[in-house]
Coordinates of C-alpha atoms in Angstrom, one line a residue:
X1 CA 42.0 -18.6 -39.0
X2 CA 38.7 -16.8 -39.6
X3 CA 37.7 -13.5 -38.0
X4 CA 35.2 -15.0 -35.5
X5 CA 37.3 -18.0 -34.5
X6 CA 40.5 -17.6 -32.5
X7 CA 42.8 -20.6 -31.8
X8 CA 45.1 -21.0 -28.9
X9 CA 47.7 -23.7 -29.0
X10 CA 49.1 -24.8 -25.7
X11 CA 52.9 -25.3 -25.4
X12 CA 52.6 -28.4 -23.2
X13 CA 50.5 -30.4 -25.6
X14 CA 48.9 -30.4 -29.0
X15 CA 45.5 -29.3 -27.7
X16 CA 43.7 -26.6 -29.8
X17 CA 41.0 -24.6 -28.1
X18 CA 38.6 -22.6 -30.4
X19 CA 36.8 -19.5 -29.3
X20 CA 33.7 -18.5 -31.2
X21 CA 33.4 -14.7 -30.7
X22 CA 30.1 -14.4 -32.7
X23 CA 28.6 -17.1 -30.6
X24 CA 29.6 -15.5 -27.3
X25 CA 28.2 -12.1 -28.5
X26 CA 24.9 -13.8 -29.5
X27 CA 24.7 -15.6 -26.2
X28 CA 25.5 -12.3 -24.3
X29 CA 22.8 -10.4 -26.2
X30 CA 20.2 -13.1 -25.6
X31 CA 21.0 -13.3 -21.9
X32 CA 20.9 -9.5 -21.6
X33 CA 17.5 -9.4 -23.3
X34 CA 16.2 -12.2 -21.1
X35 CA 17.3 -10.5 -17.9
X36 CA 15.7 -7.2 -19.2
X37 CA 12.4 -9.0 -20.0
X38 CA 12.3 -10.7 -16.5
X39 CA 13.0 -7.3 -14.8
X40 CA 10.2 -5.6 -16.7
X41 CA 7.7 -8.4 -15.9
X42 CA 8.7 -8.3 -12.2
X43 CA 8.5 -4.5 -12.1
X44 CA 5.0 -4.5 -13.5
X45 CA 3.8 -7.4 -11.3
X46 CA 5.1 -6.0 -8.0
X47 CA 4.0 -2.4 -8.5
X48 CA 1.2 -1.9 -5.9
X49 CA -2.2 -0.5 -6.9
X50 CA -3.4 2.7 -5.3
X51 CA -6.5 2.0 -3.2
X52 CA -9.5 4.3 -3.6
X53 CA -11.0 6.1 -0.6
X54 CA -14.6 5.9 0.6
X55 CA -15.3 9.3 -0.9
X56 CA -14.1 8.2 -4.3
X57 CA -16.1 5.0 -4.4
X58 CA -19.2 6.9 -3.1
X59 CA -18.9 9.4 -6.0
X60 CA -18.4 6.7 -8.6
X61 CA -21.4 4.7 -7.3
X62 CA -23.6 7.8 -7.5
X63 CA -22.3 8.5 -11.1
X64 CA -23.3 5.0 -12.0
X65 CA -26.8 5.5 -10.7
X66 CA -26.5 3.7 -7.4
X67 CA -27.4 5.0 -3.9
X68 CA -24.6 4.0 -1.5
X69 CA -25.4 3.7 2.2
X70 CA -22.9 4.0 5.0
X71 CA -23.3 0.8 7.0
X72 CA -20.2 1.2 9.2
X73 CA -22.2 1.3 12.4
X74 CA -23.8 -2.0 11.6
X75 CA -20.3 -3.6 11.5
X76 CA -19.4 -1.9 14.7
X77 CA -22.6 -3.3 16.3
X78 CA -21.9 -6.7 14.9
X79 CA -18.4 -7.0 16.2
X80 CA -16.9 -4.4 18.6
X81 CA -13.4 -5.2 17.2
X82 CA -14.3 -3.4 14.0
X83 CA -14.3 -0.1 15.8
X84 CA -10.5 -0.2 16.0
X85 CA -9.8 -1.1 12.3
X86 CA -12.8 -0.3 10.1
X87 CA -12.8 3.3 8.8
X88 CA -15.9 3.1 6.7
X89 CA -18.1 0.6 5.0
X90 CA -20.4 1.5 2.1
X91 CA -23.1 -0.8 0.6
X92 CA -25.3 -0.4 -2.4
X93 CA -28.1 -2.5 -3.9
X94 CA -30.1 -2.0 -7.0
X95 CA -32.3 -4.8 -8.4
X96 CA -30.1 -8.0 -8.3
X97 CA -26.8 -6.0 -8.0
X98 CA -25.2 -5.7 -4.5
X99 CA -21.7 -4.3 -3.7
X100 CA -20.0 -3.7 -0.3
X101 CA -16.9 -1.6 0.0
X102 CA -14.6 -1.6 3.1
X103 CA -11.9 0.9 4.0
X104 CA -9.6 -0.1 6.9
X105 CA -6.7 1.5 8.7
X106 CA -4.5 -1.5 7.9
X107 CA -3.8 -4.0 5.1
X108 CA -4.5 -7.2 7.0
X109 CA -8.2 -6.7 7.6
X110 CA -9.1 -6.3 3.9
X111 CA -7.2 -9.5 3.1
X112 CA -9.3 -11.3 5.7
X113 CA -12.5 -9.9 4.2
X114 CA -11.3 -10.9 0.7
X115 CA -10.3 -14.4 1.8
X116 CA -13.7 -15.0 3.5
X117 CA -15.7 -13.6 0.5
X118 CA -13.6 -15.7 -1.9
X119 CA -14.1 -18.9 0.2
X120 CA -17.9 -18.2 0.4
X121 CA -18.2 -17.7 -3.3
X122 CA -16.2 -20.8 -4.2
X123 CA -18.3 -22.9 -1.7
X124 CA -21.6 -21.6 -2.9
X125 CA -21.2 -21.1 -6.6
X126 CA -18.5 -23.6 -7.7
X127 CA -19.7 -25.7 -10.6
X128 CA -18.3 -27.6 -13.6
X129 CA -19.3 -24.9 -16.1
X130 CA -17.8 -21.6 -14.9
X131 CA -15.7 -18.6 -15.8
X132 CA -13.2 -17.9 -13.1
X133 CA -10.4 -15.4 -12.7
X134 CA -7.9 -15.4 -9.8
X135 CA -5.0 -12.9 -9.7
X136 CA -2.8 -12.2 -6.8
X137 CA 0.0 -9.6 -7.2
X138 CA 1.7 -7.0 -5.0
X139 CA -0.8 -5.4 -2.7
X140 CA -4.0 -6.7 -4.4
X141 CA -6.0 -9.8 -5.3
X142 CA -8.9 -10.2 -7.7
X143 CA -11.3 -13.1 -7.8
X144 CA -14.3 -13.4 -10.0
X145 CA -16.6 -16.3 -10.6
X146 CA -19.4 -16.5 -13.2
X147 CA -21.3 -19.7 -12.5
X148 CA -24.8 -21.0 -11.9
X149 CA -26.3 -17.8 -13.3
X150 CA -24.5 -15.6 -10.7
X151 CA -21.5 -13.3 -11.1
X152 CA -19.5 -12.8 -7.9
X153 CA -16.4 -10.7 -7.2
X154 CA -14.0 -10.4 -4.2
X155 CA -11.2 -7.9 -4.4
X156 CA -8.7 -6.3 -2.0
X157 CA -6.4 -3.4 -2.8
X158 CA -4.1 -2.1 -0.1
X159 CA -6.3 -1.1 2.8
X160 CA -9.6 -1.6 1.0
X161 CA -11.8 -4.6 0.0
X162 CA -14.9 -4.9 -2.2
X163 CA -17.3 -7.8 -2.7
X164 CA -20.4 -8.1 -4.7
X165 CA -22.7 -10.2 -6.8
X166 CA -25.4 -10.0 -9.4
X167 CA -27.2 -12.1 -12.0
X168 CA -24.7 -13.1 -14.8
X169 CA -26.4 -11.0 -17.4
X170 CA -25.8 -7.9 -15.3
X171 CA -22.1 -8.4 -14.7
X172 CA -21.2 -5.5 -16.9
X173 CA -22.9 -3.2 -14.4
X174 CA -20.5 -4.3 -11.6
X175 CA -17.6 -4.3 -14.0
X176 CA -18.2 -0.7 -14.9
X177 CA -17.8 0.3 -11.3
X178 CA -14.7 -1.8 -10.8
X179 CA -13.2 -0.5 -14.0
X180 CA -13.9 3.1 -12.9
X181 CA -11.8 2.5 -9.8
X182 CA -9.3 0.4 -11.7
X183 CA -9.8 -2.6 -9.4
X184 CA -10.8 -5.2 -12.0
X185 CA -7.5 -5.8 -13.8
X186 CA -4.2 -6.7 -12.1
X187 CA -1.2 -4.3 -12.6
X188 CA -0.7 -0.6 -12.4
X189 CA -3.4 1.9 -11.8
X190 CA -4.5 4.2 -14.6
X191 CA -3.8 7.9 -14.1
X192 CA -6.7 9.2 -12.1
X193 CA -7.9 12.8 -12.2
X194 CA -8.6 14.3 -8.9

């Protein structure tokens, strides 16, 4: 009998059952590691992002050389129902770059804005040759499409939504803004200084 194998002989028959202790230990270690990896992945994937406020996006837009305008009243005039849910809407436009930021008092309205923007982008700019990203985790979704010479984004995080577009060669300008608020990549927010 070896150290790692144990034999058990039944009294009622001549059956010999072998137990491989090293094999059980290896299997146990593998399963433990697998469970740990799945737990870490799920923990990262379901951690919600922290949405920015209108004041934060306003400051970042100004820092990036944009002149944001408060267009909340335009949405109120367009649809009276916005008065009960829309906190603030900021828009900025510079050359071919346009961004619109929405802050709501709930998490359903930004999802609707995101879904509508995403559908419009896919309908208008879908082509054979494209670069597309589509991430949906926890409390945020990110959709980008670079196609037909245009770069489009639609994002929602918590109670906020942002959509925008520009010529493909200027996508880094939009991405700098989205990186500054940590909206472009899925997963946890970076530490933000206040």
